[in-house]
PDB file of C-alpha atoms and ligand atoms in Angstrom:
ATOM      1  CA  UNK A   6      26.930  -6.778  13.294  1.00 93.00           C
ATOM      2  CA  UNK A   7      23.423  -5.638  13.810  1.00 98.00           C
ATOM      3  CA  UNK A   8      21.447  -8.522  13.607  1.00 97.00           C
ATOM      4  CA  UNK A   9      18.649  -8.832  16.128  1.00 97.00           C
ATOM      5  CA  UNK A  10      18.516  -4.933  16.122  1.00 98.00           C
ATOM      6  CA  UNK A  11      15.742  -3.073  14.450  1.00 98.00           C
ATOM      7  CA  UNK A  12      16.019   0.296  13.328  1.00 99.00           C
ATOM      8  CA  UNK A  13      13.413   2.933  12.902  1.00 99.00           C
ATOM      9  CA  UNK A  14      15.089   5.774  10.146  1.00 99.00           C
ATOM     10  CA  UNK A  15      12.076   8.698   9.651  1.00 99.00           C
ATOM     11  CA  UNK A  16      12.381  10.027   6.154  1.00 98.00           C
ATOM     12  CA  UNK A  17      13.786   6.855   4.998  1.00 98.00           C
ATOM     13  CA  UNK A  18      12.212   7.191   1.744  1.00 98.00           C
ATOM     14  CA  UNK A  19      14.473   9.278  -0.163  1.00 97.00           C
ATOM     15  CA  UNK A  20      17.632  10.828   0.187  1.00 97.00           C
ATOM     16  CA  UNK A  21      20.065  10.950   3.447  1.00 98.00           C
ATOM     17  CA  UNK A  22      17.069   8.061   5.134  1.00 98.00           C
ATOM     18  CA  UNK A  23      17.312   5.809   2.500  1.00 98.00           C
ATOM     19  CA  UNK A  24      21.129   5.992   2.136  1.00 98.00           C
ATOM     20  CA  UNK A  25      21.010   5.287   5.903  1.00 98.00           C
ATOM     21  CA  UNK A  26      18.560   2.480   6.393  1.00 98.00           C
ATOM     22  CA  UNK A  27      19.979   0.571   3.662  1.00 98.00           C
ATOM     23  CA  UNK A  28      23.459   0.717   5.225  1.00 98.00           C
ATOM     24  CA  UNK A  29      21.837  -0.349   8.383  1.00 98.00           C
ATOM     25  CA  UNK A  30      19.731  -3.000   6.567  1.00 98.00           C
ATOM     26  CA  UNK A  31      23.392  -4.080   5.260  1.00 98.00           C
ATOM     27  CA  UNK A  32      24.763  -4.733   8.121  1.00 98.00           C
ATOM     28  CA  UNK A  33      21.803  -6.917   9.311  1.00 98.00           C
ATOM     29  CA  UNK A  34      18.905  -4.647  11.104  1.00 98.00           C
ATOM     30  CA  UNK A  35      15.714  -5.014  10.264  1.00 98.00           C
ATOM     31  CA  UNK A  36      13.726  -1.494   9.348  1.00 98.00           C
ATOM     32  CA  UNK A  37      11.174   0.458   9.691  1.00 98.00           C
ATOM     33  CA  UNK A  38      10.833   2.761   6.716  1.00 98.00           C
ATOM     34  CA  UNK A  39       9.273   6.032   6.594  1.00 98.00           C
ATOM     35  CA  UNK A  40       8.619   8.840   4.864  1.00 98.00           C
ATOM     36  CA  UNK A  41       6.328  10.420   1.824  1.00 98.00           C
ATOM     37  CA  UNK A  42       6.212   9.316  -2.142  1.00 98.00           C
ATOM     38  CA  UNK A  43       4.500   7.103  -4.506  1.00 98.00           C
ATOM     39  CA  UNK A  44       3.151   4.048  -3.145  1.00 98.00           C
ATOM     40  CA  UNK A  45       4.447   2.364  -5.661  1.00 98.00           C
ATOM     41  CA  UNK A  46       8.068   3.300  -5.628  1.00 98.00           C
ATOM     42  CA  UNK A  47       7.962   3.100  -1.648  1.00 98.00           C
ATOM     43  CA  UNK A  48       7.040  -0.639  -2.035  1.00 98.00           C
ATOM     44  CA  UNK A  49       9.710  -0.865  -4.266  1.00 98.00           C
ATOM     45  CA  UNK A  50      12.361   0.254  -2.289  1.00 98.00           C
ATOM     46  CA  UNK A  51      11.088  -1.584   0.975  1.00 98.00           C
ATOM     47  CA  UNK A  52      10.970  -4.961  -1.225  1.00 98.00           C
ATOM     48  CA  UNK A  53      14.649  -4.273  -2.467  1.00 98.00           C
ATOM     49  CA  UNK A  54      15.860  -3.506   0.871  1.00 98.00           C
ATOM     50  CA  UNK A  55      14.379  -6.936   1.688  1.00 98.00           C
ATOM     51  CA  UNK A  56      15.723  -8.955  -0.781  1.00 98.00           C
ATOM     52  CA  UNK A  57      19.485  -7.286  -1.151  1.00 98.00           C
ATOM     53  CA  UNK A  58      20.224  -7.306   2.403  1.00 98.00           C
ATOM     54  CA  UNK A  59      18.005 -10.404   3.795  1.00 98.00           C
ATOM     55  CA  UNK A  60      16.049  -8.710   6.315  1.00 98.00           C
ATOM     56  CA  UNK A  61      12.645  -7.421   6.934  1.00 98.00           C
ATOM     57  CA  UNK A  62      11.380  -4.398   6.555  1.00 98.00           C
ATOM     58  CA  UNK A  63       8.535  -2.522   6.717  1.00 98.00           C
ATOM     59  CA  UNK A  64       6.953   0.606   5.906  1.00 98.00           C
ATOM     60  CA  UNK A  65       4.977   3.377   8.380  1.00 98.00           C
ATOM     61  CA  UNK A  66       3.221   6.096   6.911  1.00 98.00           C
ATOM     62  CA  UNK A  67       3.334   8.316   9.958  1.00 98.00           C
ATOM     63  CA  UNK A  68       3.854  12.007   9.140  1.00 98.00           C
ATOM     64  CA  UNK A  69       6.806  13.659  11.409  1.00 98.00           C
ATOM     65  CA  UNK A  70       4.537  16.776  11.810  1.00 98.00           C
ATOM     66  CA  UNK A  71       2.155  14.582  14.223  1.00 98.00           C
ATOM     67  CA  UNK A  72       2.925  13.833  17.232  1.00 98.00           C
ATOM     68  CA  UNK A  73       0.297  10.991  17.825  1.00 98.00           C
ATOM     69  CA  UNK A  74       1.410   9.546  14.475  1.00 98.00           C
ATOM     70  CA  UNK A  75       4.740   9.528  15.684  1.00 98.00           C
ATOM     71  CA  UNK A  76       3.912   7.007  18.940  1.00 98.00           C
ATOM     72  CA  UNK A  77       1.950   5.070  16.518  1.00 98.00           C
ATOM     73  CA  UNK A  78       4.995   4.484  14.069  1.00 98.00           C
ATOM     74  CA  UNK A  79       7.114   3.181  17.791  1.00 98.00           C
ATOM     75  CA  UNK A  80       4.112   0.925  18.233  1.00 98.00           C
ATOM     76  CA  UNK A  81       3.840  -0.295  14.826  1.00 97.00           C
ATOM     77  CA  UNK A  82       7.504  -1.034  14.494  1.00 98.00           C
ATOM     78  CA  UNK A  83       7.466  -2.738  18.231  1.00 98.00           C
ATOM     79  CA  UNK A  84       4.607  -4.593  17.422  1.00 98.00           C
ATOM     80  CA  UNK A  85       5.617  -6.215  13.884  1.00 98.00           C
ATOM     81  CA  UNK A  86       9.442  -6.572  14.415  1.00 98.00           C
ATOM     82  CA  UNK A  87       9.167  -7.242  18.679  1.00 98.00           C
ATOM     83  CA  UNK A  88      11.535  -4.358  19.462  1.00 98.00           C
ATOM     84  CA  UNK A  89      13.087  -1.163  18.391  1.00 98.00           C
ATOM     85  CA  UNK A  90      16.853  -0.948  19.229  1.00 99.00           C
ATOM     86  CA  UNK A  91      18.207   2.306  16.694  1.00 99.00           C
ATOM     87  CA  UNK A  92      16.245   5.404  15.639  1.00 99.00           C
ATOM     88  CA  UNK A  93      17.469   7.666  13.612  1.00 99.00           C
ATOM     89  CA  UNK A  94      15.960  10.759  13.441  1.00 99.00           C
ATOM     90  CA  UNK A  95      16.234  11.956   9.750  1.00 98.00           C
ATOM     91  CA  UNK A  96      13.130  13.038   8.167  1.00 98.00           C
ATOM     92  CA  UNK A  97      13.781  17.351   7.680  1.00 98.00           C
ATOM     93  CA  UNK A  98      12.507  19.924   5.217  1.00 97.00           C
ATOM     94  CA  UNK A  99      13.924  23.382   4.318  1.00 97.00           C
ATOM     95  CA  UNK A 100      12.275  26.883   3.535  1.00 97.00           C
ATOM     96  CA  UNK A 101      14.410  29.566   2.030  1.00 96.00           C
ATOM     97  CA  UNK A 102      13.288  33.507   2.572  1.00 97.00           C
ATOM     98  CA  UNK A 103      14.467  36.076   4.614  1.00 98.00           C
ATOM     99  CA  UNK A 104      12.683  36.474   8.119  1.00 98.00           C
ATOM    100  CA  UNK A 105      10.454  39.639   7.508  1.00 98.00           C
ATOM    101  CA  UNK A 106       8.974  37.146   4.489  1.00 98.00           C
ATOM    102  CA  UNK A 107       9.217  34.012   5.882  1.00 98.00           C
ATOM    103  CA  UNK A 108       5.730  32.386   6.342  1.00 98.00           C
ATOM    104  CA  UNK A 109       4.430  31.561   9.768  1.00 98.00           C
ATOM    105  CA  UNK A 110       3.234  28.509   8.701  1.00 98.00           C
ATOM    106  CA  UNK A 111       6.597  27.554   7.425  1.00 98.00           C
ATOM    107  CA  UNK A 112       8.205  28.154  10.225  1.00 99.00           C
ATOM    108  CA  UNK A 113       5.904  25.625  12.273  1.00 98.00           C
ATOM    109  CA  UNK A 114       6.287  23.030   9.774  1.00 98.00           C
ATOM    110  CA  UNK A 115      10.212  23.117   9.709  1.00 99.00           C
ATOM    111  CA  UNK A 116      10.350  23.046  13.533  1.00 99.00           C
ATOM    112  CA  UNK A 117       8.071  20.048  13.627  1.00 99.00           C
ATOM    113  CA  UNK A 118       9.256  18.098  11.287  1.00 98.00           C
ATOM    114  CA  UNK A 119      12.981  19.081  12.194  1.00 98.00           C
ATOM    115  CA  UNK A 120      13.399  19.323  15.653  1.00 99.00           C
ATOM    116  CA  UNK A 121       9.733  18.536  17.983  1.00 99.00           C
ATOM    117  CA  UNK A 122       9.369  14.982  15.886  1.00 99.00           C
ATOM    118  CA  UNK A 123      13.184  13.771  17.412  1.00 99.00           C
ATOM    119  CA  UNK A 124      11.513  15.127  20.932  1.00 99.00           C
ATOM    120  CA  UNK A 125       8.316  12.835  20.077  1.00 99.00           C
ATOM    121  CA  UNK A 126      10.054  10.027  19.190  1.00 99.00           C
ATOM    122  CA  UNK A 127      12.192   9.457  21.578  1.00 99.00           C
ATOM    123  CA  UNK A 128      10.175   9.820  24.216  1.00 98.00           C
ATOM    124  CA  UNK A 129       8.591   6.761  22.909  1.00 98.00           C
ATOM    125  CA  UNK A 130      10.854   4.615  21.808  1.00 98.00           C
ATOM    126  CA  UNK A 131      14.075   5.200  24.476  1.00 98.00           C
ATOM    127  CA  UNK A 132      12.071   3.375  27.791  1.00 98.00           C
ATOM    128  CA  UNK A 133      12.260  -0.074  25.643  1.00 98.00           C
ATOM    129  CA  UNK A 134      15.895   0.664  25.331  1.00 98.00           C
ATOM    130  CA  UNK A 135      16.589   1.502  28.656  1.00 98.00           C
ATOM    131  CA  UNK A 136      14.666  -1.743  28.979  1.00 98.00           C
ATOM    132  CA  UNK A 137      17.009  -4.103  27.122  1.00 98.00           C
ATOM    133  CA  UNK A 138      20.095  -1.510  27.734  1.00 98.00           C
ATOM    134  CA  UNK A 139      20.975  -0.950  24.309  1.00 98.00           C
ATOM    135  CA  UNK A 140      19.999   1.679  21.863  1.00 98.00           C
ATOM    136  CA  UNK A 141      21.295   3.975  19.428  1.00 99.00           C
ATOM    137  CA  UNK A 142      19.705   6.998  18.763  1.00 99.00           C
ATOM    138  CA  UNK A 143      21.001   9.319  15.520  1.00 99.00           C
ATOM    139  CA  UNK A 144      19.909  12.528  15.134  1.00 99.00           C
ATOM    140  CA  UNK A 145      20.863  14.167  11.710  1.00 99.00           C
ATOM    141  CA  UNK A 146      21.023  17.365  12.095  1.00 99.00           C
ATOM    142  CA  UNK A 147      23.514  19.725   9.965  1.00 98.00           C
ATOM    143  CA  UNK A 148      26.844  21.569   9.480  1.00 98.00           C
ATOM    144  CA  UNK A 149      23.494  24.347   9.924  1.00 98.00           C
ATOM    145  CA  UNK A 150      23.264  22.805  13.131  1.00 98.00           C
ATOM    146  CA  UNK A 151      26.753  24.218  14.638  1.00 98.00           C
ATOM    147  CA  UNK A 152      27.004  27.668  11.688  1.00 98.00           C
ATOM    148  CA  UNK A 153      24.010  29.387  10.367  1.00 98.00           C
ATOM    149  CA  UNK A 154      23.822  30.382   7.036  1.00 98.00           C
ATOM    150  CA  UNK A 155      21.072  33.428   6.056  1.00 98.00           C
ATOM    151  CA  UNK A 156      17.485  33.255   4.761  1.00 97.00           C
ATOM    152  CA  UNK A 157      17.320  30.202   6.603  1.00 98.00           C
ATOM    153  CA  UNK A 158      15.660  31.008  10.078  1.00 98.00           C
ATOM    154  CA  UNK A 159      13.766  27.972  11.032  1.00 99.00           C
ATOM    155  CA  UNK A 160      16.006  25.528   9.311  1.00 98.00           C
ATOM    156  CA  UNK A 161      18.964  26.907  11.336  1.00 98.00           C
ATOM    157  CA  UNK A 162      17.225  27.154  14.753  1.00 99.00           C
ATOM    158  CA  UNK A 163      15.720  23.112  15.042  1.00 99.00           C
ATOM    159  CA  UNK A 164      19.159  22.054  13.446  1.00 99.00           C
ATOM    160  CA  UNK A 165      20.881  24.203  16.422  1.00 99.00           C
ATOM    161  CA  UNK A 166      17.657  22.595  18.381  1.00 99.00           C
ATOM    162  CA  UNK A 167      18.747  19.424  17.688  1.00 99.00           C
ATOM    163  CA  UNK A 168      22.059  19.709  18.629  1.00 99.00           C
ATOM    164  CA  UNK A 169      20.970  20.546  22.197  1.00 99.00           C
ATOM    165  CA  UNK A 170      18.566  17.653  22.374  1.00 99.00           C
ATOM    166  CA  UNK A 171      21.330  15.429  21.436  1.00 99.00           C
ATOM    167  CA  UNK A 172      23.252  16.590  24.266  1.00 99.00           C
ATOM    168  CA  UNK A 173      20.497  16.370  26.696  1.00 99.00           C
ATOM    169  CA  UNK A 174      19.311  13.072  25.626  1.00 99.00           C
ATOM    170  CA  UNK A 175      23.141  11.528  25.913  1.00 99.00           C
ATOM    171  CA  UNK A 176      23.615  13.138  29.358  1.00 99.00           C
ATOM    172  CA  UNK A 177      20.695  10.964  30.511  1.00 99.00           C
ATOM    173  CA  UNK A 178      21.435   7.949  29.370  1.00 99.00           C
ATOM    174  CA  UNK A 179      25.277   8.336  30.185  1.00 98.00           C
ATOM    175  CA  UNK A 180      25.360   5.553  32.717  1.00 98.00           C
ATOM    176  CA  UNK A 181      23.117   2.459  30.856  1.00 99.00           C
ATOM    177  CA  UNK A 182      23.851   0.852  26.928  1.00 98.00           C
ATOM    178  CA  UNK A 183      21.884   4.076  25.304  1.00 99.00           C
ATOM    179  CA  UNK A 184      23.498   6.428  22.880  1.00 99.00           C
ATOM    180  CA  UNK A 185      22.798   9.713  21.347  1.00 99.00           C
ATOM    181  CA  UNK A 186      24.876  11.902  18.675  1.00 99.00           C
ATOM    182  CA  UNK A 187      23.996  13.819  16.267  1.00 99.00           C
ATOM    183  CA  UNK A 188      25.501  13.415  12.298  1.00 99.00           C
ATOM    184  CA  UNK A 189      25.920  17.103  10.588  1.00 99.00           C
ATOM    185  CA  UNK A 190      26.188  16.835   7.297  1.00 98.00           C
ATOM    186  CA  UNK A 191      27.648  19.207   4.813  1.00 98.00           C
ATOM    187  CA  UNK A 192      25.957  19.506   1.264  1.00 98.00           C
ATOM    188  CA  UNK A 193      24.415  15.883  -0.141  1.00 98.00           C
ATOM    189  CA  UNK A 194      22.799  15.896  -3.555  1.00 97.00           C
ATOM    190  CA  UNK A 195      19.666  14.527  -2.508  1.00 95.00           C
ATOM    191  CA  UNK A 196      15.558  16.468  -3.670  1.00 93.00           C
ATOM    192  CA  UNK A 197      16.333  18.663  -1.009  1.00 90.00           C
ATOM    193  CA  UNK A 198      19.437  20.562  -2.246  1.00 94.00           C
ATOM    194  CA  UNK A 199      18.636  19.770  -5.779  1.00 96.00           C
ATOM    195  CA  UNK A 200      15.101  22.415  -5.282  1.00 94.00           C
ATOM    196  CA  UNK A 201      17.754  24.943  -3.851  1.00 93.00           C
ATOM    197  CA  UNK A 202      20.744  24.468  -6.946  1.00 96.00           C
ATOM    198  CA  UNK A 203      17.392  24.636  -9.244  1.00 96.00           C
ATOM    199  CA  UNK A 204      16.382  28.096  -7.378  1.00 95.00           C
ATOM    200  CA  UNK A 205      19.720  29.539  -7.449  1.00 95.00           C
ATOM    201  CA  UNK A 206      19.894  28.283 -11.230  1.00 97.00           C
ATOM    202  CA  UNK A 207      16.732  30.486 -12.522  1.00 97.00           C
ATOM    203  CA  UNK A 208      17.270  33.111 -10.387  1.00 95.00           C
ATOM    204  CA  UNK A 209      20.781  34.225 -11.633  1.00 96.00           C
ATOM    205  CA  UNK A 210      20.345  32.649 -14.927  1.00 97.00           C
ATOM    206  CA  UNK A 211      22.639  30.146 -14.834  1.00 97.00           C
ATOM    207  CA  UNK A 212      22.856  26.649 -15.979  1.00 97.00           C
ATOM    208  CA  UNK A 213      22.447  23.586 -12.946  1.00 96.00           C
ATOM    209  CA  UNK A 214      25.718  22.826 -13.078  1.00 96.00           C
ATOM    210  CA  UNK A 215      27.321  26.050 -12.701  1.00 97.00           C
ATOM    211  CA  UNK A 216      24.603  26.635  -9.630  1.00 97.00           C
ATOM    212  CA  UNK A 217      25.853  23.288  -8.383  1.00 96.00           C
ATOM    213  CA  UNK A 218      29.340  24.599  -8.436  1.00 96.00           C
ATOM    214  CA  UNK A 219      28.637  28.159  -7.062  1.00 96.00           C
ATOM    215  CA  UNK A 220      26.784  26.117  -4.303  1.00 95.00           C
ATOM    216  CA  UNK A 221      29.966  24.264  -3.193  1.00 97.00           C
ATOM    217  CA  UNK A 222      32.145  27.128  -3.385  1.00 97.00           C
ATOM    218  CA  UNK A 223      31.120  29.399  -1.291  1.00 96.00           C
ATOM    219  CA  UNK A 224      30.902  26.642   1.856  1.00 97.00           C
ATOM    220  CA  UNK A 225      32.144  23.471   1.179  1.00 98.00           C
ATOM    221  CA  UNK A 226      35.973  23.471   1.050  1.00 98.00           C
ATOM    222  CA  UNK A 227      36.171  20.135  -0.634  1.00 98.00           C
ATOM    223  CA  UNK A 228      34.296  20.783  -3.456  1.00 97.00           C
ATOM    224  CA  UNK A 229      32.633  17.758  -3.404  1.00 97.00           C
ATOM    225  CA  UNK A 230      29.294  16.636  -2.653  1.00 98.00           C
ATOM    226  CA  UNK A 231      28.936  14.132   0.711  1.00 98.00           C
ATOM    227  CA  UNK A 232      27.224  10.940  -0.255  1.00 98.00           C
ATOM    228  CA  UNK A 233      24.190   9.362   1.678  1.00 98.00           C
ATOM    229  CA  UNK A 234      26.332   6.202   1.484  1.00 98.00           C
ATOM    230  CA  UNK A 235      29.181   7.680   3.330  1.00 98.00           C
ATOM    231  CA  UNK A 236      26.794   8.990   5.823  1.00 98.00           C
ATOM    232  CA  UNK A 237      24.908   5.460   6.113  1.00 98.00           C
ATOM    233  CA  UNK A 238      28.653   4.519   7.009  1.00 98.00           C
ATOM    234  CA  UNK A 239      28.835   6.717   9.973  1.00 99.00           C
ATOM    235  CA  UNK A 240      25.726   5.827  11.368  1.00 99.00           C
ATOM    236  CA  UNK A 241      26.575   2.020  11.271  1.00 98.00           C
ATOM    237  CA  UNK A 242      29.825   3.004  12.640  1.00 98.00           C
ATOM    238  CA  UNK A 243      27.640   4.787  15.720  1.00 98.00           C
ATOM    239  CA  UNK A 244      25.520   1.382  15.958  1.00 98.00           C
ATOM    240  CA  UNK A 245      29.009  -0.346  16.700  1.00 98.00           C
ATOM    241  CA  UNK A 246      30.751  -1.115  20.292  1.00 98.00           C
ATOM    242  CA  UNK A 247      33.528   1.180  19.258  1.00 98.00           C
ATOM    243  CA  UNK A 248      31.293   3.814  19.807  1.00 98.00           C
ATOM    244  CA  UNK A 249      29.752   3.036  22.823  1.00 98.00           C
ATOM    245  CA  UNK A 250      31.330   5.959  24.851  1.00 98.00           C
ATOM    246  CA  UNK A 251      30.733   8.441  21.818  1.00 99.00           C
ATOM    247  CA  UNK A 252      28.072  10.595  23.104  1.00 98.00           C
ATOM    248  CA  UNK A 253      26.013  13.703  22.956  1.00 99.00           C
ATOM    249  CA  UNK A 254      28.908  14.536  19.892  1.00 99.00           C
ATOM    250  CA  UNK A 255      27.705  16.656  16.733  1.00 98.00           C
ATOM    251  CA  UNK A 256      30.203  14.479  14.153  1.00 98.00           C
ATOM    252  CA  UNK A 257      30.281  17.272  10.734  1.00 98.00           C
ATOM    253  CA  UNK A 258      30.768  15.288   7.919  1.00 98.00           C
ATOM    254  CA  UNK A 259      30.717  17.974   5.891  1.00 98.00           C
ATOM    255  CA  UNK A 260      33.815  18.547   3.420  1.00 98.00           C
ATOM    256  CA  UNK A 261      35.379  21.118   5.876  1.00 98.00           C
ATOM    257  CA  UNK A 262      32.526  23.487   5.863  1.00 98.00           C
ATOM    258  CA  UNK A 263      32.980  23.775   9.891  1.00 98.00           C
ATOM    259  CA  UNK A 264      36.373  23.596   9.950  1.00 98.00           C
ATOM    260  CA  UNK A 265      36.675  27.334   8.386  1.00 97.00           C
TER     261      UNK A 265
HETATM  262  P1  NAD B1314      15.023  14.492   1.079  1.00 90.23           P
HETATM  263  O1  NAD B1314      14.049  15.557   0.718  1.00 90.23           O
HETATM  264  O2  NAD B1314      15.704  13.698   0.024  1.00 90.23           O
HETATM  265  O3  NAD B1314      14.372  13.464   2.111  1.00 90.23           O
HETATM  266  C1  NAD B1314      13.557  13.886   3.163  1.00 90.23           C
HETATM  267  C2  NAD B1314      12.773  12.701   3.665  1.00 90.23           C
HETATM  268  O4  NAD B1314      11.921  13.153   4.724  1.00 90.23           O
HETATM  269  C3  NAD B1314      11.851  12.093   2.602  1.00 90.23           C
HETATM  270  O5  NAD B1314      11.783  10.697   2.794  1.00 90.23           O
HETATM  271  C4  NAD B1314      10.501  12.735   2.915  1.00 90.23           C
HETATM  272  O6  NAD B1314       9.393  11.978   2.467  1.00 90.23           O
HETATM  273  C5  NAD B1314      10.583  12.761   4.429  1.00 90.23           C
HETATM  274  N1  NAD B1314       9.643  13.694   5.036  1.00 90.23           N
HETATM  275  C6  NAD B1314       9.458  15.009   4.791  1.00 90.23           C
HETATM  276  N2  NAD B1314       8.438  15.495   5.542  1.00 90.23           N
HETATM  277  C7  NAD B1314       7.992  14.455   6.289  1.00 90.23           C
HETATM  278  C8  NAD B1314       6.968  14.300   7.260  1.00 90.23           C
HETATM  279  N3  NAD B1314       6.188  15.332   7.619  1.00 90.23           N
HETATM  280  N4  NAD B1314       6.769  13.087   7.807  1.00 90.23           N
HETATM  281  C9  NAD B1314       7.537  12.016   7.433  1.00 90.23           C
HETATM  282  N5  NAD B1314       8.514  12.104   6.528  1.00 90.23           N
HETATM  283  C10 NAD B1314       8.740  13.305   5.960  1.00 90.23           C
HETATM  284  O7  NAD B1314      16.101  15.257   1.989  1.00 90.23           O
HETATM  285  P2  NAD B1314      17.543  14.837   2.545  1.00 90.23           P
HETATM  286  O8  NAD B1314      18.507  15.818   1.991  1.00 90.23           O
HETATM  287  O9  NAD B1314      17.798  13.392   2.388  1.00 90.23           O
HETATM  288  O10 NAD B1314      17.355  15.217   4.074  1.00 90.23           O
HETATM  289  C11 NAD B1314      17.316  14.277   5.116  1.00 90.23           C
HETATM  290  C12 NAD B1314      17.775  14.943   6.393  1.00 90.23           C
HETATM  291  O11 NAD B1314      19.136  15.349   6.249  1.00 90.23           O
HETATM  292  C13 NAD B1314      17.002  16.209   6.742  1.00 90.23           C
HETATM  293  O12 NAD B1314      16.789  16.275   8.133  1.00 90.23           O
HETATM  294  C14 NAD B1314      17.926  17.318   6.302  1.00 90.23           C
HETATM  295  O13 NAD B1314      17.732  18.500   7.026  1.00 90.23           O
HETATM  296  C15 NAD B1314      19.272  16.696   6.618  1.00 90.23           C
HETATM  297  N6  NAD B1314      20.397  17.295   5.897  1.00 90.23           N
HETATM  298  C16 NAD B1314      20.431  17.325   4.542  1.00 90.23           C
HETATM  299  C17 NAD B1314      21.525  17.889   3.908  1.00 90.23           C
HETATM  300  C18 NAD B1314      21.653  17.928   2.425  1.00 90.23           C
HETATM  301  O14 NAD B1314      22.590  18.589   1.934  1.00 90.23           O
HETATM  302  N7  NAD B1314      20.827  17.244   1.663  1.00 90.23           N
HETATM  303  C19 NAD B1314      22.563  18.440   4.664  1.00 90.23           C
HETATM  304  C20 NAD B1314      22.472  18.393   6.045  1.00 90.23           C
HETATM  305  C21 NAD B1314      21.389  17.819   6.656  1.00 90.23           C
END
């Protein structure tokens, strides 16, 4: 279904990204990988994608926070695979603390990475789109992106950010082949959650698992993590003509967390 199409996913490396780009890779794009780790274990994965799914990939180092970096990963990607056709925006990182403690610097990091490196990279890679009129452009925000949960100011304000992006971004391409949503996921066990069950573990004593449960509980009606395979689903179900009029949506998948 997506063959011919190459697909930038930021923060492909890990997590929610990788889930994603190897769905995408599965149903024929080419990708661009991205993200932080061992060099190692990123050539690993990029080699696997290659092999499992029979297309290329390739890797770009470029760090969300930057916006030059950010052009440079469009022009990389352009310039080794001829054309970019879906981005998803995914790379994200979360800071827990209540506002009167939460640091400055944090707070420009989360918005970077979270919300001004979507901004960046569209504006680089939509004009080739408009070009070829065709694109697909995923922003993965949160259920934190429609409900706000506390002690997480910054997270909660470039997820809401992103949201309105989305909107903006689908209301301008309405008329040609572009499209923009937004994913909101509930709770995924990926390194980010995992730091926060570990937190909530040592802080109240608890053992992991009982923090895991506690963690579902109190927002997440099904009681049961979402998977970064269900959510590489969705976002090869955006890629697909069916959902060629979806746009500027926020789609939760998020085990009824917004639905209370
Ligand atoms: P993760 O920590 O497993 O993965 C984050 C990825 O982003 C990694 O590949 C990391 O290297 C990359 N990254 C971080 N900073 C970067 C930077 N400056 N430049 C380039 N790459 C960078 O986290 P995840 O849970 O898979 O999160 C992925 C996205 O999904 C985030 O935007 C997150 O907010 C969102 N999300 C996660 C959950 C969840 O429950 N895990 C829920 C809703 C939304």
């Amino acid at each position: 279904m997506l063959k011919n199409k190459v697909a930038i996913v930021t923060g492909s490396t890990s997590g929610i990204g990788l889930g994603i780009a190897r769905a995408l890779a599965g149903a024929g794009a080419d990708i661009v990988m991205n993200g932080f780790g061992d060099s190692g274990e990123i050539e690993k994965l990029r080699t696997g994608i290659e092999s499992e799914c029979m297309v290329r990939a390739v890797y770009s180092p470029a760090d969300m926070s930057k916006p030059a970096e950010i052009e440079k990963m469009v022009q990389h990607a352009t310039s080794e695979l001829g054309h970019v056709d879906i981005l998803v925006n995914n790379a994200g990182i979360q800071h827990v603390a209540p506002i009167q403690n939460f640091p400055p610097e944090k707070w420009d990091a989360v918005i970077a990475i979270n919300l001004s490196s979507s901004f960046h990279a569209t504006r680089a890679a939509l004009p080739q789109m408009l070009d070829r009129n065709w694109g697909r452009i995923i922003n993965i925000a949160s259920a934190h992106g429609l409900v706000a949960s506390a002690e997480k100011v910054a997270y909660v304000a470039s997820k809401h950010g992103l949201v309105g992006l989305t909107k903006v971004v689908a209301l301008e391409t309405a008329k040609t082949g572009v499209t923009c949503n937004a994913i909101c996921p509930g709770w995924v066990l990926t390194p980010l959650v995992q730091k926060q069950i570990d937190a909530r573990a040592a802080n109240e004593g608890i053992s992991v698992e009982k923090a895991k449960l506690e963690l579902l509980g109190e927002k997440q009606p099904s009681l049961e993590f979402v998977t970064p395979e269900q959510l590489g689903g969705v976002a090869v179900f955006l890629c697909s003509d069916a959902a060629a009029q979806i746009r500027g949506q926020s789609i939760g998948v998020d085990g009824g967390w917004t639905a209370q």
